[in-house]
Coordinates of C-alpha atoms and ligand atoms in Angstrom, one line a residue:
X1 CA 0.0 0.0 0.0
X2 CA 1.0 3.5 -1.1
X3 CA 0.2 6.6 0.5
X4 CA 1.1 10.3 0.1
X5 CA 1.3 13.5 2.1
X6 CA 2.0 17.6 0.9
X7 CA 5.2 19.4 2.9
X8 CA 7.5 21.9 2.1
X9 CA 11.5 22.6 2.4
X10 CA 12.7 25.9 2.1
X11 CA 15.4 27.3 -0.4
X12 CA 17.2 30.5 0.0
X13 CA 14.0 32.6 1.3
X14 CA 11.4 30.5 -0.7
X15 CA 9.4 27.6 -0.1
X16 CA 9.0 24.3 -2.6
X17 CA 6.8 21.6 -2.4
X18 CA 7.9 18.0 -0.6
X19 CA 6.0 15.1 -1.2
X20 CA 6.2 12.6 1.6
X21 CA 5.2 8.9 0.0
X22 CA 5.1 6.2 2.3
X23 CA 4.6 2.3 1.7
X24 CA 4.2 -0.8 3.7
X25 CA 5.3 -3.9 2.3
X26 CA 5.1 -7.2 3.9
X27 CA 8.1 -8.3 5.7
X28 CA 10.5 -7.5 9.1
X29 CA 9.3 -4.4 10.5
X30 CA 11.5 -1.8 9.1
X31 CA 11.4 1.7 9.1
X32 CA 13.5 3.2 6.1
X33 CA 14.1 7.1 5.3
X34 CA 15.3 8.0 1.7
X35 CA 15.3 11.3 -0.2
X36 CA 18.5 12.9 1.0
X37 CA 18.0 13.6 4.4
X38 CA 20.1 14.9 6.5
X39 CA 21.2 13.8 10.2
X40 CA 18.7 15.3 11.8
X41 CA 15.5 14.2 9.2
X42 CA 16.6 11.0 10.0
X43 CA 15.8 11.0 13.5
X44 CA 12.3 11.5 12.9
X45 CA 12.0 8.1 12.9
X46 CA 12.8 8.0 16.5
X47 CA 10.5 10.9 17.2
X48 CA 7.6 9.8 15.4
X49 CA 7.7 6.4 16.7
X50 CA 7.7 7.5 19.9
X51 CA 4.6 10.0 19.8
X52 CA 2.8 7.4 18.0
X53 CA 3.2 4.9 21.0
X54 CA 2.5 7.3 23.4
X55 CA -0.6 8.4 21.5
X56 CA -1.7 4.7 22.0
X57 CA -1.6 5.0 18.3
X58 CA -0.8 1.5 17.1
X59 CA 1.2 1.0 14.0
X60 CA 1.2 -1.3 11.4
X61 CA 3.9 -3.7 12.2
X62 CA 6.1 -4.1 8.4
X63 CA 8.5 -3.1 6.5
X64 CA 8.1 0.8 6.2
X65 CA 9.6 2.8 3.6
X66 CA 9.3 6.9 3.7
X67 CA 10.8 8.8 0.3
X68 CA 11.2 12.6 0.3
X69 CA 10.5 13.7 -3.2
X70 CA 12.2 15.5 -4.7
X71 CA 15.5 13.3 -3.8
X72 CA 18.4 15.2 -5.4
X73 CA 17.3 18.1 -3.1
X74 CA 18.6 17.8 0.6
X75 CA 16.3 17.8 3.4
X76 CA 16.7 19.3 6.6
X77 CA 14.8 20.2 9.6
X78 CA 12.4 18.4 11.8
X79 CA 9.9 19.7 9.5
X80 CA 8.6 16.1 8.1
X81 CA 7.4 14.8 11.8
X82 CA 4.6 15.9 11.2
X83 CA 3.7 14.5 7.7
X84 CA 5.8 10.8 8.0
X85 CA 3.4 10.7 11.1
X86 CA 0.0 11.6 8.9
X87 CA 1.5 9.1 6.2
X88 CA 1.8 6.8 9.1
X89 CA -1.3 6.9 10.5
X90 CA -3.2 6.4 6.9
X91 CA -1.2 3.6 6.6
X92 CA -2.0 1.9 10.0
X93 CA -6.0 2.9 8.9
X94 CA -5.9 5.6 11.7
X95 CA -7.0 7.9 9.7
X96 CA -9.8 7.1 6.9
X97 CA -10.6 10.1 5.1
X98 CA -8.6 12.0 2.1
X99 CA -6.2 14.3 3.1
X100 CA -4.5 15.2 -0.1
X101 CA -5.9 18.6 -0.1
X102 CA -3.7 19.6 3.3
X103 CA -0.4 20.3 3.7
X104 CA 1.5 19.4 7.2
X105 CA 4.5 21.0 8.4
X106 CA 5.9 20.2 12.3
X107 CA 8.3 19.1 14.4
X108 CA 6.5 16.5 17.3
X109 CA 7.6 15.7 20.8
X110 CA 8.2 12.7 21.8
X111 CA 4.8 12.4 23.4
X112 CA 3.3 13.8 20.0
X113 CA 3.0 17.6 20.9
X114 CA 3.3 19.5 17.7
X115 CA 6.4 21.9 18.3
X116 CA 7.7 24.6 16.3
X117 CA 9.5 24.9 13.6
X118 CA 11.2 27.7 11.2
X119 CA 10.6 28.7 8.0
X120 CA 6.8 28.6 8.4
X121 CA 6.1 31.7 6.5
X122 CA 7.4 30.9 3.4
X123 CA 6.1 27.5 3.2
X124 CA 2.9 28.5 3.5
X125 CA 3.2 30.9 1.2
X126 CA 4.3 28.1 -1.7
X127 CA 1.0 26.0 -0.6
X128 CA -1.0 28.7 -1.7
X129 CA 0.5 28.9 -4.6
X130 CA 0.4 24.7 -4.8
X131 CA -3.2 25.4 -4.7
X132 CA -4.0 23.8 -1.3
X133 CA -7.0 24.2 0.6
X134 CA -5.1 23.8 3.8
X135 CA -2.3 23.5 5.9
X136 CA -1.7 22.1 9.4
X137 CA 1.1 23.7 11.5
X138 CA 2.5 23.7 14.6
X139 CA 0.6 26.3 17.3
X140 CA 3.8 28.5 18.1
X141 CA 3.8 29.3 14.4
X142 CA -0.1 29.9 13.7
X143 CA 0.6 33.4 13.5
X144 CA 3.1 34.0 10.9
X145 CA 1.2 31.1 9.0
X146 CA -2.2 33.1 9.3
X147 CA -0.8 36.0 7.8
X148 CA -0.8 34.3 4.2
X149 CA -4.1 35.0 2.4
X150 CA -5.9 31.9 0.2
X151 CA -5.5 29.1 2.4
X152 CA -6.9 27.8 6.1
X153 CA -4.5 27.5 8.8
X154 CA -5.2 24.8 11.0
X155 CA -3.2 24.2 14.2
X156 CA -3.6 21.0 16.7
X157 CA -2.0 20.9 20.1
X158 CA -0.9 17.0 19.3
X159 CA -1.3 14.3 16.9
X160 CA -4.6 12.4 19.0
X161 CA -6.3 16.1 17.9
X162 CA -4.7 16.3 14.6
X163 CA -6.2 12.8 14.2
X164 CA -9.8 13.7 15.4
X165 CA -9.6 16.2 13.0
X166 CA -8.8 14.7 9.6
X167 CA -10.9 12.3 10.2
X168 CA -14.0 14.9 10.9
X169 CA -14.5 14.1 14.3
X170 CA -13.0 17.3 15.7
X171 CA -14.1 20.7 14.2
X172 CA -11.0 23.3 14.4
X173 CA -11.3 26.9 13.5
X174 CA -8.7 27.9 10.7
X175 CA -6.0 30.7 12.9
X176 CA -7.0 34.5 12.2
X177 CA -4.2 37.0 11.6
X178 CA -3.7 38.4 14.8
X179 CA -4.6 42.2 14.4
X180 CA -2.3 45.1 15.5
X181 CA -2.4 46.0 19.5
X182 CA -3.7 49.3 19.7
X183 CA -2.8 49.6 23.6
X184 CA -0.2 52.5 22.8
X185 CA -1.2 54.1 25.9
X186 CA 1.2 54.4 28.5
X187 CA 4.0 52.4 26.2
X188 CA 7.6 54.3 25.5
X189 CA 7.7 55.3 22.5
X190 CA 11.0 56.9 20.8
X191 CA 11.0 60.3 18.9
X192 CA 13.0 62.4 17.5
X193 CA 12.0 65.1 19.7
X194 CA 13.4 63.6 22.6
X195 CA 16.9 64.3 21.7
X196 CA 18.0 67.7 23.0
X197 CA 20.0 70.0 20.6
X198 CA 22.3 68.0 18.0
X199 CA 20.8 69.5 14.9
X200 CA 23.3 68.5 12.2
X201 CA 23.7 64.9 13.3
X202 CA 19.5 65.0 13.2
X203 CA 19.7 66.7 9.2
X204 CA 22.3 64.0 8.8
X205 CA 20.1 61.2 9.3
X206 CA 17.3 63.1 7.8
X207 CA 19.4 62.9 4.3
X208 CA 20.6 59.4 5.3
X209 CA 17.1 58.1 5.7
X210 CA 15.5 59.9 2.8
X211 CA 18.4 58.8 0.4
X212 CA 19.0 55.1 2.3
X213 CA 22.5 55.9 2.7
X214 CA 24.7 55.0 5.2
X215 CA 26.3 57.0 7.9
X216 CA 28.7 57.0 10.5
X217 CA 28.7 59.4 13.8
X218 CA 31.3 60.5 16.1
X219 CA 31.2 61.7 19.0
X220 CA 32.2 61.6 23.3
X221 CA 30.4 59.1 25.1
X222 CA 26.9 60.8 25.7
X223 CA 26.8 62.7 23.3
X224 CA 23.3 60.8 21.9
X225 CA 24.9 58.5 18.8
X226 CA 23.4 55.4 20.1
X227 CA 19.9 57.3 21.0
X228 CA 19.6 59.0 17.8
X229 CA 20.1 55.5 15.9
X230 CA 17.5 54.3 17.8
X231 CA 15.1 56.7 16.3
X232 CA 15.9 56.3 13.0
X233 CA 13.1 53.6 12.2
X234 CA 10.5 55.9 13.5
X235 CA 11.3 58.6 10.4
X236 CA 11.8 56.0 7.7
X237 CA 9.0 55.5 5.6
X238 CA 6.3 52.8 6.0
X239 CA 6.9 49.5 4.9
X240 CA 4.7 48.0 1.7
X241 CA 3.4 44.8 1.8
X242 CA 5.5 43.3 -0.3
X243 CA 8.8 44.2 2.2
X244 CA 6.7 43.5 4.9
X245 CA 6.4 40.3 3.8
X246 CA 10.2 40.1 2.8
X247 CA 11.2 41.1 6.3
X248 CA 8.9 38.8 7.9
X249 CA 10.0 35.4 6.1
X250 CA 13.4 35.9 6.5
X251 CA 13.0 36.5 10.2
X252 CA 10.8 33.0 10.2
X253 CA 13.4 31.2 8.5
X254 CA 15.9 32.4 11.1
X255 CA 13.3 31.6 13.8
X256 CA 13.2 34.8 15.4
X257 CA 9.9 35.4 14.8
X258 CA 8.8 34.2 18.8
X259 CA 5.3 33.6 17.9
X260 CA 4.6 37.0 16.3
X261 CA 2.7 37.1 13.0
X262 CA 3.5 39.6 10.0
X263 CA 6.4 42.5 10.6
X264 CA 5.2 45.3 9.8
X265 CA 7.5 48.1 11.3
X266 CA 11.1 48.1 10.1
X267 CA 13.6 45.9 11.7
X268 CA 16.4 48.1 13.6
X269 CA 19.3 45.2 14.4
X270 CA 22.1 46.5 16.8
X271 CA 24.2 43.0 16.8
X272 CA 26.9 43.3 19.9
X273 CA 30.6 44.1 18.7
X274 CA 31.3 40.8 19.8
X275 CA 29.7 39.2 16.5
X276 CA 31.0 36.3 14.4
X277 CA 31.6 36.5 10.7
X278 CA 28.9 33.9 10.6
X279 CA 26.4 35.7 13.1
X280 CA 26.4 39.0 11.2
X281 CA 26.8 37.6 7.3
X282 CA 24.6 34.1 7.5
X283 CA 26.1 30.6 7.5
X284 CA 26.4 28.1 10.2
X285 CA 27.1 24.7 10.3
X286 CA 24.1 23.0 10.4
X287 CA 22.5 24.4 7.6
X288 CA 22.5 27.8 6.3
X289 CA 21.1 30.3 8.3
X290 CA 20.1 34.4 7.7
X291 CA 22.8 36.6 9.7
X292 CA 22.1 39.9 11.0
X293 CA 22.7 41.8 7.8
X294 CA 19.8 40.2 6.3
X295 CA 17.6 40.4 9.4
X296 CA 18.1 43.6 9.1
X297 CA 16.9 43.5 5.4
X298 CA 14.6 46.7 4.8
X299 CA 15.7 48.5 7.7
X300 CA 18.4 49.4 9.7
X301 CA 21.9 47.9 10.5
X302 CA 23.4 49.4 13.6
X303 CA 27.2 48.8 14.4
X304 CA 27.4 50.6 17.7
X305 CA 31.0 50.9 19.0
X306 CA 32.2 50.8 15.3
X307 CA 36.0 50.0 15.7
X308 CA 35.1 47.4 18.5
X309 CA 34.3 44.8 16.1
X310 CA 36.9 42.7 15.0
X311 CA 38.3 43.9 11.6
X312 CA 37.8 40.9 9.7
X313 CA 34.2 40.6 10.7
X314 CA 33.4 44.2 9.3
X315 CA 35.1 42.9 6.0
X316 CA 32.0 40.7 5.5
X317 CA 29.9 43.9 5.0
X318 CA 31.9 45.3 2.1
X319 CA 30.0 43.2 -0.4
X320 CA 26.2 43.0 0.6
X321 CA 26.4 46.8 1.6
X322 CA 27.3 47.4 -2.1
X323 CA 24.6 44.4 -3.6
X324 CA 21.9 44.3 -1.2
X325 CA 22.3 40.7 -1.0
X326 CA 24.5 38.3 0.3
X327 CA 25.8 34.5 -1.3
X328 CA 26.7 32.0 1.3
X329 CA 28.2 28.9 0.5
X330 CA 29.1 26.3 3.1
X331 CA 29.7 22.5 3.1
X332 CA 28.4 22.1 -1.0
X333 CA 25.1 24.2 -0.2
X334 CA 25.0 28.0 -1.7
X335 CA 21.8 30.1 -0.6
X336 CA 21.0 33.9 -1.5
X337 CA 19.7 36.3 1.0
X338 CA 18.7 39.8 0.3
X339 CA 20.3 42.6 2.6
X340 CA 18.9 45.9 1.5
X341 CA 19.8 48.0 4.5
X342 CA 21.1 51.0 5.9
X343 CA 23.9 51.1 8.1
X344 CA 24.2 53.2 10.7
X345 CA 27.7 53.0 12.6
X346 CA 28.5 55.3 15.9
X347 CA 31.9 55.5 17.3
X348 CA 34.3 57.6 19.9
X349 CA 36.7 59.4 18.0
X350 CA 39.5 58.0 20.3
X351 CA 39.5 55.1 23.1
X352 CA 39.2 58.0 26.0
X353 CA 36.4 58.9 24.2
X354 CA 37.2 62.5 24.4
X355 CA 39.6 63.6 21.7
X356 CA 39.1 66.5 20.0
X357 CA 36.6 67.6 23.3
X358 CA 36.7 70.6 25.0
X359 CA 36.2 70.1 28.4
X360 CA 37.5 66.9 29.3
X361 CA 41.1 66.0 28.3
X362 CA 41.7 63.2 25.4
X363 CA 44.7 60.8 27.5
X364 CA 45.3 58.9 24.5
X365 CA 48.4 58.2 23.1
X366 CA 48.5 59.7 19.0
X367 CA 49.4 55.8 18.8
X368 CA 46.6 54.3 20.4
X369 CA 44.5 56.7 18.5
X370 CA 45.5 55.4 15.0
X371 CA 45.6 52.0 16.4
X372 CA 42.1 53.0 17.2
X373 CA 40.6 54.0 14.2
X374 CA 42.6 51.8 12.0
X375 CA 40.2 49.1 13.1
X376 CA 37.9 50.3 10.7
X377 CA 39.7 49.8 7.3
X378 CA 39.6 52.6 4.4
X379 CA 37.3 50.9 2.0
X380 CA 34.6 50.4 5.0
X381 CA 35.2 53.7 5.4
X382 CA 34.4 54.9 2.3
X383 CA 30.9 53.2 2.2
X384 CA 29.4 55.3 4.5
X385 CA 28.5 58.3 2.3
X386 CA 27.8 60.3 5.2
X387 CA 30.2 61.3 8.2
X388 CA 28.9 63.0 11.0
X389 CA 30.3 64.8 14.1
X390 CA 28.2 64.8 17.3
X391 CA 29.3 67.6 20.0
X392 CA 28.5 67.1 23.8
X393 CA 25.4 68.4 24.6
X394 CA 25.1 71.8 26.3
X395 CA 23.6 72.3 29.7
X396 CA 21.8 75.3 28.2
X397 CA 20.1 72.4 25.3
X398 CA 19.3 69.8 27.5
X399 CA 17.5 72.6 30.2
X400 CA 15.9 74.0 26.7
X401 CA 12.0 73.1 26.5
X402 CA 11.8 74.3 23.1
X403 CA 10.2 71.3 21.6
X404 CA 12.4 69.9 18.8
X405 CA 10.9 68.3 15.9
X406 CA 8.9 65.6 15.3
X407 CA 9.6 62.0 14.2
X408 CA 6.1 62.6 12.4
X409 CA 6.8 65.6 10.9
X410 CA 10.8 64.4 9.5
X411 CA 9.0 61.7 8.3
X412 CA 6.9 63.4 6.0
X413 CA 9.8 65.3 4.0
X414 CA 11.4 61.7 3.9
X415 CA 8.1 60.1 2.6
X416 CA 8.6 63.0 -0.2
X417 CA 11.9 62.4 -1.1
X418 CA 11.2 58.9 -1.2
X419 CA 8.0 59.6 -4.0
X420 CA 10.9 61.4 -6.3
X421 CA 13.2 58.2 -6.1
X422 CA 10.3 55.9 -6.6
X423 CA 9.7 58.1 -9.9
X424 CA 13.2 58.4 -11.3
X425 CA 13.9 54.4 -10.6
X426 CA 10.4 53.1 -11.4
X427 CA 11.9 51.3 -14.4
X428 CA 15.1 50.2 -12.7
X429 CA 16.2 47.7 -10.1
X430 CA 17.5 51.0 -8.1
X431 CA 15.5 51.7 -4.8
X432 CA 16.8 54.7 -3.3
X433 CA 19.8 57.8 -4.6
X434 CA 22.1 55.4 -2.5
X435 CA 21.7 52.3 -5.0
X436 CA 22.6 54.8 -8.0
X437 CA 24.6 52.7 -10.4
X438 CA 27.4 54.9 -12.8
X439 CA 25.1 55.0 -15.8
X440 CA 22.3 56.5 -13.6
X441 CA 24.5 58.9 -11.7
X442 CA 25.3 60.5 -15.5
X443 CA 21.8 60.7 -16.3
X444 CA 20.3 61.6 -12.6
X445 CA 23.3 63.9 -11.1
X446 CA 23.6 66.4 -13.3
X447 CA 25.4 69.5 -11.7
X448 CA 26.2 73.1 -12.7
X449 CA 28.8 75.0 -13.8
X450 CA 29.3 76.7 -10.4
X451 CA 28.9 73.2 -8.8
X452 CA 31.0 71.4 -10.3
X453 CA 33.7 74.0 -10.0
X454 CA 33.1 73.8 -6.1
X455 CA 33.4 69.8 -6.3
X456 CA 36.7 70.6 -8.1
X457 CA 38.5 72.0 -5.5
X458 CA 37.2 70.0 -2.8
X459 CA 38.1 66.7 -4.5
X460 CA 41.9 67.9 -4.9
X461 CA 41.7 69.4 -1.8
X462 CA 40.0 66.5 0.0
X463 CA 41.9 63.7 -1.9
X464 CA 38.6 62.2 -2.5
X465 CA 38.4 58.5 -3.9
X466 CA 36.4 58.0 -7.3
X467 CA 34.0 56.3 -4.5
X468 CA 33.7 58.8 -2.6
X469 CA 32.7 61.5 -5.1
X470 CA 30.5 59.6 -6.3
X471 CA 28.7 59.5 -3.0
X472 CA 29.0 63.0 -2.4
X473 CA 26.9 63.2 -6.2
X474 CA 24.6 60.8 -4.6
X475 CA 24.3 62.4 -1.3
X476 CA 23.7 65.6 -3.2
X477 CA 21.2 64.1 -5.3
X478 CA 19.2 63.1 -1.9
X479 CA 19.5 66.6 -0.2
X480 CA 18.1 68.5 -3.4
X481 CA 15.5 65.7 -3.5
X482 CA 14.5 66.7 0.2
X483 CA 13.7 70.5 -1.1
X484 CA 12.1 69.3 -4.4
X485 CA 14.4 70.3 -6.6
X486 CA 14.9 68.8 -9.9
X487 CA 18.6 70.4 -10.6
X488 CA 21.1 69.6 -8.2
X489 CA 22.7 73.4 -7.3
X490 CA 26.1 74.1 -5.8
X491 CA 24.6 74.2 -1.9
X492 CA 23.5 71.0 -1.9
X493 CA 26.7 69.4 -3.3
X494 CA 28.5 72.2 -0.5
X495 CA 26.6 70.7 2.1
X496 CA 27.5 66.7 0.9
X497 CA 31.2 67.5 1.0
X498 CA 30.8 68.8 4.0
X499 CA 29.6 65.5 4.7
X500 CA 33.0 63.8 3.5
X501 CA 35.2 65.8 5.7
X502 CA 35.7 63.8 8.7
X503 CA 37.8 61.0 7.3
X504 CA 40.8 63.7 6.6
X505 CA 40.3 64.8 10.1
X506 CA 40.5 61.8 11.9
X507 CA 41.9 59.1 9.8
X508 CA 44.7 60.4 7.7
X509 CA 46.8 62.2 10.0
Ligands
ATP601 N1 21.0 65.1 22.8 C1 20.5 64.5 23.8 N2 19.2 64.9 24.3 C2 18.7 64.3 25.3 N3 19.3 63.3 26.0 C3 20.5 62.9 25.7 C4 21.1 63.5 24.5 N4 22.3 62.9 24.4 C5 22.4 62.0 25.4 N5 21.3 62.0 26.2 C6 21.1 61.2 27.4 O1 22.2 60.4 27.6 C7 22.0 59.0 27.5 C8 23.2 58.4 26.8 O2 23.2 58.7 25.4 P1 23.7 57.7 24.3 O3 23.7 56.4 24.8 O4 22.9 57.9 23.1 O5 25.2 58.2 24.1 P2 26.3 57.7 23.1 O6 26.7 58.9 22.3 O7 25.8 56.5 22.4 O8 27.4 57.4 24.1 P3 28.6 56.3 24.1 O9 29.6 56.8 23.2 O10 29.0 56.2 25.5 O11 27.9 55.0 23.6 C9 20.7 58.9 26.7 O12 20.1 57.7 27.1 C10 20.0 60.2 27.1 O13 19.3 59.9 28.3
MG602 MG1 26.3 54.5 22.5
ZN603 ZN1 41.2 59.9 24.0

C-alpha cells in the first residue's frame, strides 16, 4: 500500500513543495528514510515512533519505507514529523478520510505535541500557490502562517487532535491573523523630539534616511549617537506589503519570529561588537542560516561601538552593503539572502572617548588613536556616504523646553523624497539615490557649472576617492530631492562635501 502527504522545504527565502510517500510492504518491520536527508531528518524516525506509542496509536507492524521527493534536493529540519506521522497513520487505517488537499509541516515531541519549527512563512506561502485548501502547523507558528491569504490554517495541540480532526471528528477553527495591538497608551515610545539639541547629526540622518545611505557618527560618550540610531526607524518610511512580507520570512526562516505574525514596522538590528563573521553575514554549520545583515533587510543595520568589532568581521559587509544581497556557500550548499539595508555606525573618535573635546582631556596616546581608528579599514570607510560629528550636549540644550521636531513631521519630507526616487527608478532595479549605479548617476546627477567648480577643489583638496565622489553626487542628489528640486545646485553638493570631511580629520593624520 502507497500513501502520500503535501510538505514543504525551504530554499534560500522561498518555499518548494515536498511530497512525503510512504509504503508498507510485507516483511520484518522496518522503518527506512530516503530522499536525501540529513542527520537530523533522520531522527524523525525516533520521534515519530515514539509520539505514536504514546498516543496509543498503534502501527502497522512491516516493513516501512518513507521517500522525500524531490530526492536530489537535501532535506533538513524536523519539519517532516509531522507529515511521515500523517502518512503513518493512513497507513496503519488511523485515519480514513482523504487528506490530499492539506499540507502538514511540524516538528512532534516525543509524546506527539506538535512543536515549532522555522521557516513557516514561506512555506505557506508556496501552498497557496500549490493550490492547497489547507495546511496544518504547529501552534507556536499559527501566527506567521495566518498572515498568508488563500489558504486555512489549521493548528492542533498533538497528533490524537490532529487525528480527530482529519478524520472529521473534531471541528477546528482555521487561525485569524492576529490584528495590530492598539494599547499604545502608556508604552515608551522613541521620537525624535526627545533628543535635546544636536541638529546636524539629526539633518544628517534626515538625508541618510531619505536617500537610504549610510552613515557614520562620532562623537564623546553621551553625546546621543546610540539614541539617535535608535530613532531612526520611527522617520523611515512605511513599509509595503511586499517588504513586509520580505522582512517577515526571512525572520521565520531564522526563527526569530517568537510567535509574532506579519512585521510590519522596520527591523532596527544592533548586533553586539562581539559578533562572528557567521552571526552578522549568515552561514552556520548545520544548515545555512540568515545573519544579521539580512535580518536587518529593509531596515536598519546598527554597528554601535564601530571599531570594537573585530576587523575581519566588518570585511563581511563590504560586499552586501554594495549588492543588497549576500551569497553563502558552506559544506556544497549556496543560498542567496537579500540585505537591503542602511547602516548606521556610531563611534568615539578616540579610546578615551574625548579627543578632539573641549572640556574633558583626550589621554590617548597619537598611537593608540591610529591603532584606534585603524580598526575600521579605508574601503569600509568609504561606504558610508555620510560622516557626522556629534558635540556634547550643552547644559543650556538639555534645560531647553523648546520642543524639537517631530519624528512625524521628519518623516513626511522623507516620505517626499522617497515619492521622487520611486519616480526616477520606477523602471530600474534601483531603490533609493544610494543604490545609484554609474550609468544613472550621468543621467540623474547632473550639476552646474558653479557646482561642479566647487566639487573641483574640494576633491583635490580632500583627496577624494572615485567612490567617494561619487557619493557625495549621490548624497547631493538626496539633499536636493528633500527641497524638491529637480537640478542639483552648488549648496546642496557644499553641504554633501561637507559630509566627506571627517575622514581627513580623523583618519589620515
Ligand atoms: N542630545 C540629547 N538629548 C537628550 N538626552 C540625551 C542626549 N544625548 C544623550 N542623552 C542622554 O544620555 C544618555 C546616553 O546617550 P547615548 O547612549 O545615546 O550616548 P552615546 O553617544 O551613544 O554614548 P557612548 O559613546 O558612550 O555610547 C541617553 O540615554 C539620554 O538619556
Ligand atoms: Mg552609545
Ligand atoms: Zn582619547
Amino acid at each position: 500500500m502507497v500513501v502520500k502527504t503535501v510538505s514543504f522545504g525551504i530554499n534560500g527565502i522561498d518555499g518548494y513543495l515536498v511530497e512525503v510517500e510512504a509504503s508498507s510492504t510485507r516483511g520484518m518491520p522496518k522503518f527506512d528514510l530516503v530522499g536525501l536527508p540529513d542527520a537530523s531528518v533522520k531522527e524523525s524516525k525516533d520521534r515519530v515512533m515514539s509520539a505514536m506509542k504514546n498516543c496509543d496509536l498503534q502501527v502497522c507492524s512491516s516493513h516501512l519505507t518513507f521517500n522525500l521527493a524531490p530526492a536530489d534536493i537535501r532535506k533538513e529540519g524536523a519539519i517532516y514529523d509531522l507529515p511521515i506521522t500523517v502518512c503513518l497513520m493512513l497507513l496503519s487505517g488511523h485515519i480514513k478520510k482523504d487528506t490530499g488537499d492539506c499540507g502538514f509541516i511540524g516538528e512532534l515531541s516525543l509524546s506527539g505535541e506538535l512543536r515549532g519549527i522555522k521557516g513557516v512563512l514561506p512555506m505557506v506561502i508556496k501552498a497557496r500557490e500549490a493550490g492547497l485548501k489547507r495546511i496544518v502547523v504547529p501552534p507556536q507558528n499559527a501566527m506567521e502562517a495566518a498572515v498568508v491569504d488563500g489558504i486555512d490554517v489549521y493548528t492542533a495541540r498533538d497528533i490524537l487532535e490532529l487525528k480527530q480532526f482529519l478524520n472529521g471528528k473534531k471541528a477546528l477553527l482555521p487561525v485569524k491573523p492576529e490584528t495590530e495591538s492598539e494599547s499604545e497608551a502608556g508604552r515608551f515610545i522613541p521620537d525624535f523630539s526627545q533628543v535635546k539639541g544636536q541638529v546636524q547629526a539629526k539633518r544628517a540622518l534626515e538625508i541618510a534616511a531619505a536617500g537610504s545611505h549610510n552613515i557614520l557618527m562620532i562623537g564623546p560618550p553621551g553625546s546621543g549617537k546610540s539614541m539617535l540610531a535608535k530613532r531612526v526607524p520611527t522617520i523611515l518610511p512605511d513599509m509595503s506589503f511586499d517588504e513586509m512580507i520580505e522582512t517577515t520570512k526571512i525572520h521565520s526562516i531564522a526563527g526569530v519570529l517568537h510567535g509574532g505574525g506579519l512585521i510590519t514596522t522596520r527591523p532596527f538590528r544592533s548586533p553586539h561588537h562581539s559578533v562572528t563573521a557567521v552571526g552578522l553575514g549568515g552561514g552556520g554549520t548545520q544548515g545555512i542560516h540568515p545573519g544579521e545583515v539580512s535580518l536587518a533587510h529593509h531596515g536598519v543595520l546598527f554597528l554601535d561601538e564601530l571599531p570594537e568589532f573585530s576587523r575581519s568581521t566588518l570585511e563581511v559587509l563590504r560586499q552586501p552593503i554594495e549588492d543588497g544581497k549576500i551569497t553563502i556557500t558552506r559544506s556544497g550548499q549556496t543560498c542567496t539572502y537579500p540585505c537591503s539595508m542602511m547602516v548606521i555606525a556610531a563611534m568615539n573618535p578616540c579610546p578615551c572617548g574625548y579627543f578632539g573635546d573641549d572640556t574633558h582631556r583626550c589621554t590617548c596616546s597619537p598611537q593608540k588613536i591610529r591603532r584606534y581608528l585603524n580598526r575600521v579599514s579605508g574601503p569600509l570607510l568609504d561606504r558610508f556616504d555620510i560622516h557626522v560629528e556629534l558635540p556634547r550636549v550643552k547644559f543650556e540644550e538639555l534645560r531647553s523646553d523648546v520642543s524639537a521636531e517631530s519624528s512625524q513631521e521628519i518623516k513626511k519630507r522623507v516620505n517626499a523624497a522617497r515619492e521622487i526616487q520611486r519616480e526616477r527608478f520606477k523602471n530600474s532595479d534601483t531603490l533609493s539615490n544610494s543604490g545609484i549605479n554609474a550609468a544613472q548617476l550621468q543621467k540623474f546627477c547632473v550639476i552646474d557649472k558653479e557646482a561642479e567648480d566647487m566639487l573641483r577643489l574640494s576633491f583635490e583638496k580632500l583627496g577624494m576617492t572615485a567612490r567617494a565622489y561619487d557619493r557625495v553626487l549621490k548624497v547631493s542628489r538626496t539633499i536636493a530631492d528633500l527641497e524638491q528640486c529637480e537640478v542639483i545646485e552648488s549648496k546642496h553638493v557644499l553641504e554633501a562635501v561637507q559630509y566627506r570631511s571627517l575622514d581627513r580629520k580623523y583618519w589620515e593624520n
